[in-house]
Amino acid sequence: MTPIEEFYNGQTLLITGATGFIGKVLLEKILRSCPGIDGVYLLVRPKWGRPTQERVEQLVNCKLFDKLRQSQPNFADKIHAINSDLQHSKLGLSDEDIATLREKVTVVFHVAATIKFDEKLGLSLKLNVVATQEMLKLCKEMNSLKVFVHVSTAYAYCDREHIEEVVYPPPVDPYKLLGAIEWMSEDMISTITPQMIGNRPNTYTFTKALAEHVLVQEGKDLPLCIVRPSIVGAAWKDPIQGWIDNFNGPSGLFIATGKGLLRSMKGDTEAIVDISPVDYVVNMMIAAAWHTAVKKPDSVPVFNCVTSATNPSRWGDIEDVPVYYMKTPLEKAFRRPRACFTQSHMAYEYWNTVGTKIPSMMIDFYLWVTGQKPRMMKIYDKMQKAVATLEFFTTNNWEWTNNNSQLLQTLMTEEDKKTFFLDVRPLHWPTYLENYCIGTKKFVLKENLSDLPAARSHIKMLRNIRWTCNTVLAVILWRVLIARSQLARNLWYLVTNLVFKFLRYCRLSSAKQS
């Protein structure tokens, strides 16, 4: 076995957030690449009326696990679901479950968090800070814990331009804030939120920074490490190219662009966009756990899981997304795909109004006249809110150091480097983005690639409609100008006379030659 595979051989894992995007890929990858794992406990809460076990069964039956299912048909026997809720004390675990986890678990991956940028501060603190405290308490009681991996974000300290692999002082004292939140009403919390987060863009980055401070303060005696992924995107290589299953991050923007619902964003085309493929992130987590458990560093190691340090990409590259959606169009698109970034507020408002808002209003009027429920303006409003939350990231630049991540690669054997690849220099961004767009069509929208001819015909129809509307509008505008402006009439007569003279000259030249 390779060193990493040997480390995980015989271990029992605990994963929070396994039903989320990163958690799913982590579960699949570690079971497939380290088949000697004894078992995996998943903390899952019942949701939408579905019990925990049903959610886990649905999870392991998805296409993501097909590769694992071929090599290990009985892999699901290693997975044990436990009812849990991170909002409750003791993570909502029963005493019996706590006793089981204390006795058996040796490796912990804490992935669960609320990633909503506009989450209320109170709930964000519960899920991202208090839940981390509860995980630490549980880990301190585990008999054979070898490592605890905490998943943070590369934007936890986005108030800094240069972010190193260290835990910086928190923006506020998390313990005083948690104490104050307990007696405050929702209105009071909403009022103080802007002052609390300061120059950070949202409660997500704010609470993630607090969670890192709590982790270092309360987990001094534990084998800890922190992994900070940037914007997590679709899979690069493993297990399926372009695999994505949610609308978060770039996925929602790409789909909205492919549908023709998003045609302009405020942003700097030269600003770095740091997208980390989810398989690269998961490999970093698995390798970081191995390194921390085996090397036993004196301080809490932090791994900035970013791509810009060795293979930067820019927001201007995202403007090619419509090209990929023209090749593999989405079904029932609203308009032909088009996207551009602008730093001008006036240009942004113009393109949004002309390109999206007015057409949305026209369609809603048609739906209302035909007795259907108008819906396009609601979609437009949601899209504008989503774009507003991302403006901070599309207009600013950051620089991350990733020395620990680079060191981690040098300590891995060649076989481990192939299995748990961490070198993103070979990543070709245009190919990756095209696979990403195809992934949104196949795995998020569940559209069949065999229906591409119909989707392409629909795109051609939208093109013809656009050309027809533009032509009619130009003719009407010109007729109005001719009717109201002597200058326009003179210009029209001049142009027509020149055309007639040119045609007459061509006819005479042809007659002479014959």
Short mmCIF file of C-alpha atoms in Angstrom, two decimals:
data_model
loop_
_atom_site.label_atom_id
_atom_site.label_comp_id
_atom_site.label_asym_id
_atom_site.label_seq_id
_atom_site.Cartn_x
_atom_site.Cartn_y
_atom_site.Cartn_z
CA MET A 1 0.00 0.00 0.00
CA THR A 2 1.02 3.62 -0.51
CA PRO A 3 1.73 5.68 2.63
CA ILE A 4 -1.62 7.46 2.52
CA GLU A 5 -3.53 4.24 1.85
CA GLU A 6 -1.64 2.53 4.64
CA PHE A 7 -2.52 5.31 7.07
CA TYR A 8 -6.24 4.99 6.37
CA ASN A 9 -6.13 1.20 6.51
CA GLY A 10 -8.24 0.07 9.48
CA GLN A 11 -9.39 3.61 10.38
CA THR A 12 -12.95 4.60 11.21
CA LEU A 13 -14.03 7.99 9.90
CA LEU A 14 -16.58 10.59 10.97
CA ILE A 15 -17.76 13.03 8.30
CA THR A 16 -20.10 15.96 8.79
CA GLY A 17 -21.73 17.54 5.74
CA ALA A 18 -21.52 14.31 3.73
CA THR A 19 -24.74 15.15 1.86
CA GLY A 20 -23.21 18.40 0.65
CA PHE A 21 -21.13 18.91 -2.49
CA ILE A 22 -17.65 18.49 -0.98
CA GLY A 23 -18.81 15.82 1.49
CA LYS A 24 -20.18 13.57 -1.26
CA VAL A 25 -16.98 13.67 -3.28
CA LEU A 26 -14.90 13.12 -0.13
CA LEU A 27 -16.92 10.06 0.84
CA GLU A 28 -16.67 8.53 -2.63
CA LYS A 29 -12.98 9.26 -3.10
CA ILE A 30 -11.75 8.00 0.26
CA LEU A 31 -13.75 4.78 0.09
CA ARG A 32 -12.58 4.07 -3.46
CA SER A 33 -8.92 5.01 -2.98
CA CYS A 34 -8.51 3.58 0.52
CA PRO A 35 -10.53 0.34 0.51
CA GLY A 36 -9.03 -0.74 3.84
CA ILE A 37 -11.14 1.74 5.80
CA ASP A 38 -13.19 -0.06 8.46
CA GLY A 39 -16.20 2.23 8.37
CA VAL A 40 -17.55 5.75 7.96
CA TYR A 41 -20.05 7.46 10.24
CA LEU A 42 -22.07 10.26 8.70
CA LEU A 43 -23.83 12.92 10.78
CA VAL A 44 -27.01 13.66 8.82
CA ARG A 45 -30.18 15.47 9.80
CA PRO A 46 -33.66 14.52 8.57
CA LYS A 47 -34.75 16.97 5.89
CA TRP A 48 -37.96 17.72 4.00
CA GLY A 49 -39.72 14.87 5.78
CA ARG A 50 -37.13 12.29 4.72
CA PRO A 51 -35.41 10.32 7.48
CA THR A 52 -31.63 10.16 7.75
CA GLN A 53 -31.26 6.63 6.38
CA GLU A 54 -33.35 7.46 3.31
CA ARG A 55 -31.19 10.50 2.57
CA VAL A 56 -28.01 8.41 2.78
CA GLU A 57 -29.47 5.70 0.54
CA GLN A 58 -30.34 8.33 -2.05
CA LEU A 59 -26.82 9.73 -1.70
CA VAL A 60 -24.97 6.46 -2.42
CA ASN A 61 -27.28 5.57 -5.31
CA CYS A 62 -26.40 8.66 -7.34
CA LYS A 63 -24.20 8.57 -10.45
CA LEU A 64 -21.20 9.91 -8.54
CA PHE A 65 -20.73 6.52 -6.86
CA ASP A 66 -20.88 4.41 -10.06
CA LYS A 67 -17.11 4.04 -10.25
CA LEU A 68 -16.90 2.98 -6.61
CA ARG A 69 -19.85 0.64 -7.06
CA GLN A 70 -17.99 -1.23 -9.82
CA SER A 71 -14.85 -1.79 -7.74
CA GLN A 72 -16.59 -2.35 -4.37
CA PRO A 73 -20.20 -3.49 -4.83
CA ASN A 74 -20.76 -3.68 -1.07
CA PHE A 75 -19.21 -0.33 -0.15
CA ALA A 76 -22.47 0.89 1.40
CA ASP A 77 -22.05 -1.67 4.21
CA LYS A 78 -19.25 0.51 5.59
CA ILE A 79 -21.46 3.61 5.83
CA HIS A 80 -23.39 4.25 9.03
CA ALA A 81 -25.86 7.15 9.22
CA ILE A 82 -26.46 8.92 12.53
CA ASN A 83 -29.25 11.38 13.25
CA SER A 84 -27.76 14.77 14.03
CA ASP A 85 -28.53 18.50 13.95
CA LEU A 86 -25.70 21.01 14.25
CA GLN A 87 -28.05 23.64 15.67
CA HIS A 88 -28.66 21.61 18.84
CA SER A 89 -26.43 21.05 21.84
CA LYS A 90 -24.19 17.99 21.54
CA LEU A 91 -24.92 18.19 17.80
CA GLY A 92 -28.30 16.61 18.45
CA LEU A 93 -26.67 13.23 19.12
CA SER A 94 -28.09 10.61 21.47
CA ASP A 95 -25.96 9.36 24.36
CA GLU A 96 -25.70 5.97 22.66
CA ASP A 97 -24.40 7.51 19.43
CA ILE A 98 -21.91 9.65 21.34
CA ALA A 99 -20.57 6.57 23.10
CA THR A 100 -20.17 4.77 19.77
CA LEU A 101 -18.30 7.66 18.19
CA ARG A 102 -16.04 8.06 21.23
CA GLU A 103 -15.03 4.43 21.04
CA LYS A 104 -14.61 3.87 17.31
CA VAL A 105 -13.80 7.08 15.42
CA THR A 106 -10.15 7.84 14.65
CA VAL A 107 -10.33 10.42 11.82
CA VAL A 108 -12.76 13.35 11.67
CA PHE A 109 -13.62 15.54 8.68
CA HIS A 110 -15.73 18.53 9.68
CA VAL A 111 -17.18 19.76 6.39
CA ALA A 112 -20.67 20.86 7.44
CA ALA A 113 -21.41 24.58 7.41
CA THR A 114 -23.88 27.08 6.07
CA ILE A 115 -22.43 28.55 2.89
CA LYS A 116 -25.26 31.02 2.25
CA PHE A 117 -23.73 34.45 1.88
CA ASP A 118 -26.88 36.21 3.09
CA GLU A 119 -27.51 33.91 6.07
CA LYS A 120 -28.69 35.62 9.25
CA LEU A 121 -25.82 36.22 11.65
CA GLY A 122 -27.41 34.25 14.50
CA LEU A 123 -27.90 31.09 12.45
CA SER A 124 -24.51 31.45 10.77
CA LEU A 125 -22.85 31.62 14.20
CA LYS A 126 -24.68 28.49 15.34
CA LEU A 127 -23.79 26.42 12.31
CA ASN A 128 -20.25 27.66 11.67
CA VAL A 129 -18.91 28.53 15.13
CA VAL A 130 -20.95 26.83 17.85
CA ALA A 131 -21.10 23.57 15.87
CA THR A 132 -17.30 23.67 15.61
CA GLN A 133 -17.11 24.03 19.39
CA GLU A 134 -19.39 21.01 19.81
CA MET A 135 -17.25 18.98 17.40
CA LEU A 136 -14.15 19.86 19.43
CA LYS A 137 -15.84 18.70 22.63
CA LEU A 138 -16.77 15.41 21.00
CA CYS A 139 -13.26 14.90 19.58
CA LYS A 140 -11.63 15.52 22.96
CA GLU A 141 -13.52 12.52 24.32
CA MET A 142 -12.57 10.16 21.48
CA ASN A 143 -10.29 7.38 22.67
CA SER A 144 -8.13 7.01 19.56
CA LEU A 145 -8.43 10.24 17.58
CA LYS A 146 -5.55 10.62 15.11
CA VAL A 147 -6.58 13.81 13.29
CA PHE A 148 -9.38 16.37 13.03
CA VAL A 149 -9.67 18.17 9.66
CA HIS A 150 -11.65 21.42 9.65
CA VAL A 151 -12.81 22.80 6.29
CA SER A 152 -12.76 26.59 6.25
CA THR A 153 -12.58 28.98 3.27
CA ALA A 154 -9.77 30.84 1.53
CA TYR A 155 -11.90 33.98 1.90
CA ALA A 156 -12.12 33.84 5.70
CA TYR A 157 -9.77 36.83 5.81
CA CYS A 158 -10.90 38.54 2.63
CA ASP A 159 -10.38 41.91 4.33
CA ARG A 160 -6.67 41.32 3.60
CA GLU A 161 -5.11 41.47 0.15
CA HIS A 162 -2.38 38.93 0.99
CA ILE A 163 -3.49 35.82 2.87
CA GLU A 164 -0.89 33.46 4.30
CA GLU A 165 -1.33 30.00 5.80
CA VAL A 166 -1.81 31.25 9.33
CA VAL A 167 -4.79 31.89 11.60
CA TYR A 168 -5.10 35.65 11.96
CA PRO A 169 -6.63 37.44 14.98
CA PRO A 170 -10.43 37.33 14.81
CA PRO A 171 -12.40 40.42 13.71
CA VAL A 172 -14.22 40.39 17.08
CA ASP A 173 -14.03 38.29 20.24
CA PRO A 174 -16.21 35.28 19.29
CA TYR A 175 -16.98 34.42 22.92
CA LYS A 176 -18.29 37.88 23.75
CA LEU A 177 -20.33 37.91 20.55
CA LEU A 178 -21.83 34.47 21.26
CA GLY A 179 -22.73 35.60 24.76
CA ALA A 180 -24.43 38.73 23.45
CA ILE A 181 -26.34 36.88 20.73
CA GLU A 182 -28.04 34.67 23.32
CA TRP A 183 -30.15 37.52 24.73
CA MET A 184 -30.60 39.60 21.57
CA SER A 185 -33.74 39.55 19.45
CA GLU A 186 -33.60 38.88 15.70
CA ASP A 187 -34.17 42.57 14.98
CA MET A 188 -31.30 43.58 17.23
CA ILE A 189 -28.98 41.03 15.62
CA SER A 190 -29.93 42.26 12.14
CA THR A 191 -29.21 45.82 13.22
CA ILE A 192 -25.71 45.11 14.51
CA THR A 193 -24.73 42.73 11.69
CA PRO A 194 -23.23 45.39 9.35
CA GLN A 195 -21.13 46.79 12.21
CA MET A 196 -20.00 43.32 13.26
CA ILE A 197 -18.84 42.06 9.88
CA GLY A 198 -17.17 45.39 9.07
CA ASN A 199 -15.52 45.40 5.63
CA ARG A 200 -16.22 41.74 5.03
CA PRO A 201 -18.93 41.11 2.42
CA ASN A 202 -21.13 38.62 4.29
CA THR A 203 -21.74 36.59 7.44
CA TYR A 204 -20.21 33.47 5.87
CA THR A 205 -16.63 34.77 5.66
CA PHE A 206 -17.05 36.50 9.02
CA THR A 207 -18.14 33.39 10.94
CA LYS A 208 -15.56 31.19 9.22
CA ALA A 209 -12.82 33.46 10.57
CA LEU A 210 -14.32 33.20 14.07
CA ALA A 211 -14.50 29.41 13.77
CA GLU A 212 -10.77 29.20 12.98
CA HIS A 213 -9.96 31.22 16.12
CA VAL A 214 -12.19 28.99 18.26
CA LEU A 215 -10.57 25.92 16.75
CA VAL A 216 -7.06 27.06 17.66
CA GLN A 217 -8.04 28.24 21.14
CA GLU A 218 -10.04 25.19 22.21
CA GLY A 219 -8.25 22.47 20.25
CA LYS A 220 -4.68 23.01 21.44
CA ASP A 221 -4.34 19.43 22.65
CA LEU A 222 -5.86 17.86 19.53
CA PRO A 223 -4.20 16.85 16.24
CA LEU A 224 -5.81 19.55 14.09
CA CYS A 225 -5.41 20.95 10.62
CA ILE A 226 -7.36 23.52 8.60
CA VAL A 227 -8.03 23.27 4.86
CA ARG A 228 -9.14 26.47 3.13
CA PRO A 229 -10.61 25.90 -0.34
CA SER A 230 -11.37 28.87 -2.56
CA ILE A 231 -14.41 28.85 -4.89
CA VAL A 232 -15.21 25.14 -5.18
CA GLY A 233 -16.13 24.14 -8.71
CA ALA A 234 -16.94 21.04 -10.75
CA ALA A 235 -14.66 18.00 -10.78
CA TRP A 236 -11.55 18.27 -12.92
CA LYS A 237 -10.76 14.54 -13.37
CA ASP A 238 -12.21 12.33 -10.67
CA PRO A 239 -14.53 10.47 -10.57
CA ILE A 240 -16.40 12.15 -13.46
CA GLN A 241 -15.16 15.11 -15.47
CA GLY A 242 -17.38 18.13 -14.93
CA TRP A 243 -19.43 16.54 -12.14
CA ILE A 244 -21.45 19.15 -10.24
CA ASP A 245 -24.75 18.82 -8.41
CA ASN A 246 -25.74 22.28 -7.14
CA PHE A 247 -26.37 25.90 -8.08
CA ASN A 248 -23.83 27.31 -5.62
CA GLY A 249 -20.83 29.40 -6.62
CA PRO A 250 -20.08 29.59 -10.36
CA SER A 251 -22.65 26.91 -11.24
CA GLY A 252 -25.64 29.19 -10.79
CA LEU A 253 -23.96 31.93 -12.82
CA PHE A 254 -23.08 29.51 -15.61
CA ILE A 255 -26.60 28.10 -15.81
CA ALA A 256 -28.15 31.57 -15.77
CA THR A 257 -25.79 32.58 -18.58
CA GLY A 258 -26.60 29.45 -20.58
CA LYS A 259 -30.32 30.12 -20.18
CA GLY A 260 -29.86 33.73 -21.31
CA LEU A 261 -31.05 35.07 -17.94
CA LEU A 262 -27.72 36.67 -17.04
CA ARG A 263 -26.01 38.78 -19.68
CA SER A 264 -23.93 41.26 -17.70
CA MET A 265 -22.11 41.44 -14.36
CA LYS A 266 -20.07 44.05 -12.59
CA GLY A 267 -16.51 42.84 -12.43
CA ASP A 268 -12.90 43.31 -13.41
CA THR A 269 -11.88 41.06 -16.29
CA GLU A 270 -8.26 41.18 -15.11
CA ALA A 271 -9.10 40.17 -11.52
CA ILE A 272 -8.12 36.66 -10.46
CA VAL A 273 -10.94 34.13 -10.19
CA ASP A 274 -9.74 31.34 -7.94
CA ILE A 275 -11.80 28.24 -8.75
CA SER A 276 -10.67 25.02 -7.08
CA PRO A 277 -12.03 21.80 -8.64
CA VAL A 278 -13.80 19.74 -6.00
CA ASP A 279 -11.60 16.66 -6.58
CA TYR A 280 -8.50 18.78 -5.98
CA VAL A 281 -10.04 20.07 -2.72
CA VAL A 282 -10.91 16.57 -1.53
CA ASN A 283 -7.41 15.29 -2.34
CA MET A 284 -5.98 18.12 -0.25
CA MET A 285 -8.20 17.18 2.69
CA ILE A 286 -7.25 13.50 2.54
CA ALA A 287 -3.53 14.24 2.21
CA ALA A 288 -3.60 16.95 4.90
CA ALA A 289 -5.16 14.51 7.36
CA TRP A 290 -2.43 11.97 6.63
CA HIS A 291 0.34 14.55 7.01
CA THR A 292 -1.03 15.94 10.29
CA ALA A 293 -1.52 12.51 11.84
CA VAL A 294 1.86 11.12 10.78
CA LYS A 295 4.15 14.17 11.09
CA LYS A 296 2.44 15.60 14.20
CA PRO A 297 3.35 19.29 13.64
CA ASP A 298 3.79 21.52 16.69
CA SER A 299 1.21 24.11 15.59
CA VAL A 300 -2.07 23.84 13.69
CA PRO A 301 -1.13 23.55 10.00
CA VAL A 302 -3.22 25.58 7.55
CA PHE A 303 -3.50 24.60 3.89
CA ASN A 304 -4.66 27.27 1.43
CA CYS A 305 -6.33 25.15 -1.23
CA VAL A 306 -6.09 27.58 -4.16
CA THR A 307 -5.20 27.44 -7.85
CA SER A 308 -4.11 31.04 -8.46
CA ALA A 309 -0.73 30.52 -6.80
CA THR A 310 0.46 28.18 -9.57
CA ASN A 311 -2.15 28.35 -12.37
CA PRO A 312 -4.10 31.63 -12.24
CA SER A 313 -7.29 32.28 -14.17
CA ARG A 314 -9.16 35.58 -14.58
CA TRP A 315 -12.77 36.64 -14.64
CA GLY A 316 -12.29 37.58 -18.28
CA ASP A 317 -11.96 33.86 -19.04
CA ILE A 318 -15.53 33.38 -17.81
CA GLU A 319 -16.74 35.51 -20.73
CA ASP A 320 -16.12 32.44 -22.92
CA VAL A 321 -18.85 30.49 -21.09
CA PRO A 322 -21.53 31.51 -23.66
CA VAL A 323 -19.36 30.00 -26.40
CA TYR A 324 -19.45 26.64 -24.62
CA TYR A 325 -23.21 26.88 -24.17
CA MET A 326 -23.63 27.64 -27.87
CA LYS A 327 -21.86 24.34 -28.60
CA THR A 328 -23.84 22.45 -25.94
CA PRO A 329 -26.93 24.60 -25.37
CA LEU A 330 -29.34 24.23 -22.49
CA GLU A 331 -32.94 23.33 -23.21
CA LYS A 332 -35.64 26.02 -23.36
CA ALA A 333 -33.22 28.93 -23.12
CA PHE A 334 -34.74 32.34 -22.50
CA ARG A 335 -32.30 34.13 -24.80
CA ARG A 336 -29.12 33.26 -26.66
CA PRO A 337 -26.16 32.97 -24.25
CA ARG A 338 -24.13 36.13 -23.85
CA ALA A 339 -22.00 37.42 -20.98
CA CYS A 340 -19.70 40.32 -20.27
CA PHE A 341 -18.08 41.94 -17.28
CA THR A 342 -18.03 45.70 -16.90
CA GLN A 343 -16.75 48.06 -14.25
CA SER A 344 -19.18 50.75 -15.34
CA HIS A 345 -22.36 50.87 -13.29
CA MET A 346 -24.17 52.67 -16.13
CA ALA A 347 -23.22 50.02 -18.69
CA TYR A 348 -24.20 47.25 -16.26
CA GLU A 349 -27.64 48.77 -15.67
CA TYR A 350 -28.18 49.36 -19.39
CA TRP A 351 -27.38 45.79 -20.42
CA ASN A 352 -29.47 44.34 -17.60
CA THR A 353 -32.44 46.55 -18.44
CA VAL A 354 -32.35 46.11 -22.20
CA GLY A 355 -31.09 42.54 -22.27
CA THR A 356 -33.04 40.97 -19.41
CA LYS A 357 -35.51 43.18 -17.56
CA ILE A 358 -37.56 44.46 -20.49
CA PRO A 359 -37.78 41.00 -22.16
CA SER A 360 -38.79 39.52 -18.77
CA MET A 361 -41.56 42.11 -18.43
CA MET A 362 -42.77 41.38 -21.96
CA ILE A 363 -42.92 37.64 -21.31
CA ASP A 364 -44.73 38.17 -18.00
CA PHE A 365 -47.27 40.38 -19.81
CA TYR A 366 -47.81 37.63 -22.37
CA LEU A 367 -48.25 35.04 -19.59
CA TRP A 368 -50.72 37.29 -17.81
CA VAL A 369 -52.77 37.90 -21.00
CA THR A 370 -52.92 34.16 -21.72
CA GLY A 371 -54.09 33.37 -18.18
CA GLN A 372 -50.78 31.95 -16.94
CA LYS A 373 -48.88 32.95 -13.83
CA PRO A 374 -46.15 35.54 -14.49
CA ARG A 375 -42.78 34.37 -13.23
CA MET A 376 -39.95 35.97 -15.19
CA MET A 377 -39.63 39.12 -13.07
CA LYS A 378 -39.35 36.99 -9.93
CA ILE A 379 -36.52 35.06 -11.54
CA TYR A 380 -34.93 38.34 -12.62
CA ASP A 381 -35.08 39.76 -9.08
CA LYS A 382 -33.50 36.61 -7.61
CA MET A 383 -30.76 36.76 -10.21
CA GLN A 384 -29.97 40.37 -9.39
CA LYS A 385 -29.70 39.57 -5.68
CA ALA A 386 -27.34 36.67 -6.41
CA VAL A 387 -25.18 38.86 -8.65
CA ALA A 388 -25.05 41.57 -5.97
CA THR A 389 -23.69 39.10 -3.39
CA LEU A 390 -20.88 38.11 -5.78
CA GLU A 391 -19.85 41.62 -6.79
CA PHE A 392 -17.30 41.82 -3.96
CA PHE A 393 -15.49 38.76 -5.34
CA THR A 394 -15.63 39.79 -9.02
CA THR A 395 -14.19 43.25 -8.40
CA ASN A 396 -11.35 42.52 -5.94
CA ASN A 397 -8.02 40.70 -6.06
CA TRP A 398 -6.31 38.49 -3.48
CA GLU A 399 -2.96 36.79 -3.24
CA TRP A 400 -2.59 33.54 -1.29
CA THR A 401 0.55 31.74 -0.24
CA ASN A 402 0.40 27.95 -0.35
CA ASN A 403 3.77 26.84 1.04
CA ASN A 404 2.20 24.14 3.20
CA SER A 405 0.29 22.79 0.23
CA GLN A 406 3.46 22.71 -1.85
CA LEU A 407 5.34 20.98 0.98
CA LEU A 408 2.59 18.41 1.23
CA GLN A 409 3.15 17.45 -2.40
CA THR A 410 6.88 16.97 -1.90
CA LEU A 411 6.24 14.56 0.99
CA MET A 412 3.95 12.33 -1.07
CA THR A 413 5.17 9.33 -3.05
CA GLU A 414 4.73 9.24 -6.82
CA GLU A 415 1.86 6.77 -6.51
CA ASP A 416 0.05 8.98 -3.98
CA LYS A 417 0.60 12.01 -6.23
CA LYS A 418 -1.22 10.17 -9.01
CA THR A 419 -4.11 9.07 -6.82
CA PHE A 420 -4.43 12.24 -4.73
CA PHE A 421 -3.24 14.77 -7.32
CA LEU A 422 -2.49 18.23 -5.92
CA ASP A 423 -0.59 19.76 -8.83
CA VAL A 424 -2.98 22.05 -10.71
CA ARG A 425 -0.41 23.37 -13.18
CA PRO A 426 -1.60 20.97 -15.94
CA LEU A 427 -5.18 22.22 -15.54
CA HIS A 428 -6.26 23.73 -18.89
CA TRP A 429 -8.90 26.30 -17.98
CA PRO A 430 -10.83 26.47 -21.30
CA THR A 431 -11.24 22.68 -21.35
CA TYR A 432 -12.19 22.64 -17.67
CA LEU A 433 -14.78 25.40 -18.10
CA GLU A 434 -16.30 23.65 -21.11
CA ASN A 435 -16.61 20.39 -19.13
CA TYR A 436 -18.06 22.43 -16.26
CA CYS A 437 -20.78 23.81 -18.54
CA ILE A 438 -21.59 20.33 -19.86
CA GLY A 439 -21.71 19.13 -16.24
CA THR A 440 -24.34 21.71 -15.32
CA LYS A 441 -26.48 20.44 -18.18
CA LYS A 442 -26.06 16.73 -17.40
CA PHE A 443 -25.91 16.58 -13.61
CA VAL A 444 -27.65 19.71 -12.30
CA LEU A 445 -30.43 20.23 -14.86
CA LYS A 446 -30.62 16.49 -15.72
CA GLU A 447 -30.80 17.21 -19.44
CA ASN A 448 -30.05 14.46 -21.91
CA LEU A 449 -27.25 15.09 -24.42
CA SER A 450 -29.24 13.14 -27.01
CA ASP A 451 -31.66 16.08 -27.11
CA LEU A 452 -28.95 18.49 -28.30
CA PRO A 453 -30.39 18.89 -31.86
CA ALA A 454 -33.65 20.25 -30.43
CA ALA A 455 -31.76 22.60 -28.09
CA ARG A 456 -29.63 23.89 -30.98
CA SER A 457 -32.74 24.44 -33.09
CA HIS A 458 -34.21 26.47 -30.23
CA ILE A 459 -31.05 28.62 -30.08
CA LYS A 460 -31.28 29.23 -33.85
CA MET A 461 -34.93 30.23 -33.46
CA LEU A 462 -33.95 32.73 -30.74
CA ARG A 463 -31.28 34.12 -33.08
CA ASN A 464 -33.83 34.55 -35.90
CA ILE A 465 -36.28 36.23 -33.53
CA ARG A 466 -33.58 38.62 -32.38
CA TRP A 467 -32.56 39.52 -35.94
CA THR A 468 -36.20 40.02 -36.96
CA CYS A 469 -36.93 42.24 -33.95
CA ASN A 470 -33.80 44.30 -34.52
CA THR A 471 -34.62 44.73 -38.22
CA VAL A 472 -38.21 45.80 -37.51
CA LEU A 473 -37.03 48.18 -34.82
CA ALA A 474 -34.44 49.71 -37.14
CA VAL A 475 -37.01 50.19 -39.93
CA ILE A 476 -39.51 51.79 -37.57
CA LEU A 477 -36.86 54.08 -36.11
CA TRP A 478 -35.67 55.08 -39.56
CA ARG A 479 -39.18 55.81 -40.79
CA VAL A 480 -39.83 57.97 -37.76
CA LEU A 481 -36.59 59.86 -38.37
CA ILE A 482 -37.42 60.38 -42.07
CA ALA A 483 -40.88 61.64 -41.20
CA ARG A 484 -39.65 64.09 -38.57
CA SER A 485 -36.16 65.12 -39.68
CA GLN A 486 -35.16 66.97 -42.87
CA LEU A 487 -31.57 65.89 -42.25
CA ALA A 488 -32.63 62.22 -42.23
CA ARG A 489 -34.58 62.70 -45.47
CA ASN A 490 -31.62 64.37 -47.16
CA LEU A 491 -29.36 61.56 -45.99
CA TRP A 492 -31.82 58.98 -47.30
CA TYR A 493 -32.04 60.66 -50.72
CA LEU A 494 -28.25 60.92 -50.87
CA VAL A 495 -27.76 57.24 -50.06
CA THR A 496 -30.42 56.07 -52.54
CA ASN A 497 -28.99 58.27 -55.34
CA LEU A 498 -25.52 56.86 -54.72
CA VAL A 499 -26.89 53.32 -54.83
CA PHE A 500 -28.79 53.96 -58.08
CA LYS A 501 -25.73 55.57 -59.69
CA PHE A 502 -23.59 52.63 -58.66
CA LEU A 503 -26.06 50.13 -60.09
CA ARG A 504 -26.29 52.14 -63.34
CA TYR A 505 -22.51 52.22 -63.61
CA CYS A 506 -22.33 48.46 -63.12
CA ARG A 507 -24.97 47.90 -65.82
CA LEU A 508 -23.19 50.14 -68.33
CA SER A 509 -19.83 48.48 -67.61
CA SER A 510 -21.37 45.08 -68.19
CA ALA A 511 -22.93 46.22 -71.49
CA LYS A 512 -19.60 47.56 -72.78
CA GLN A 513 -17.80 44.31 -71.91
CA SER A 514 -20.42 42.24 -73.74
#
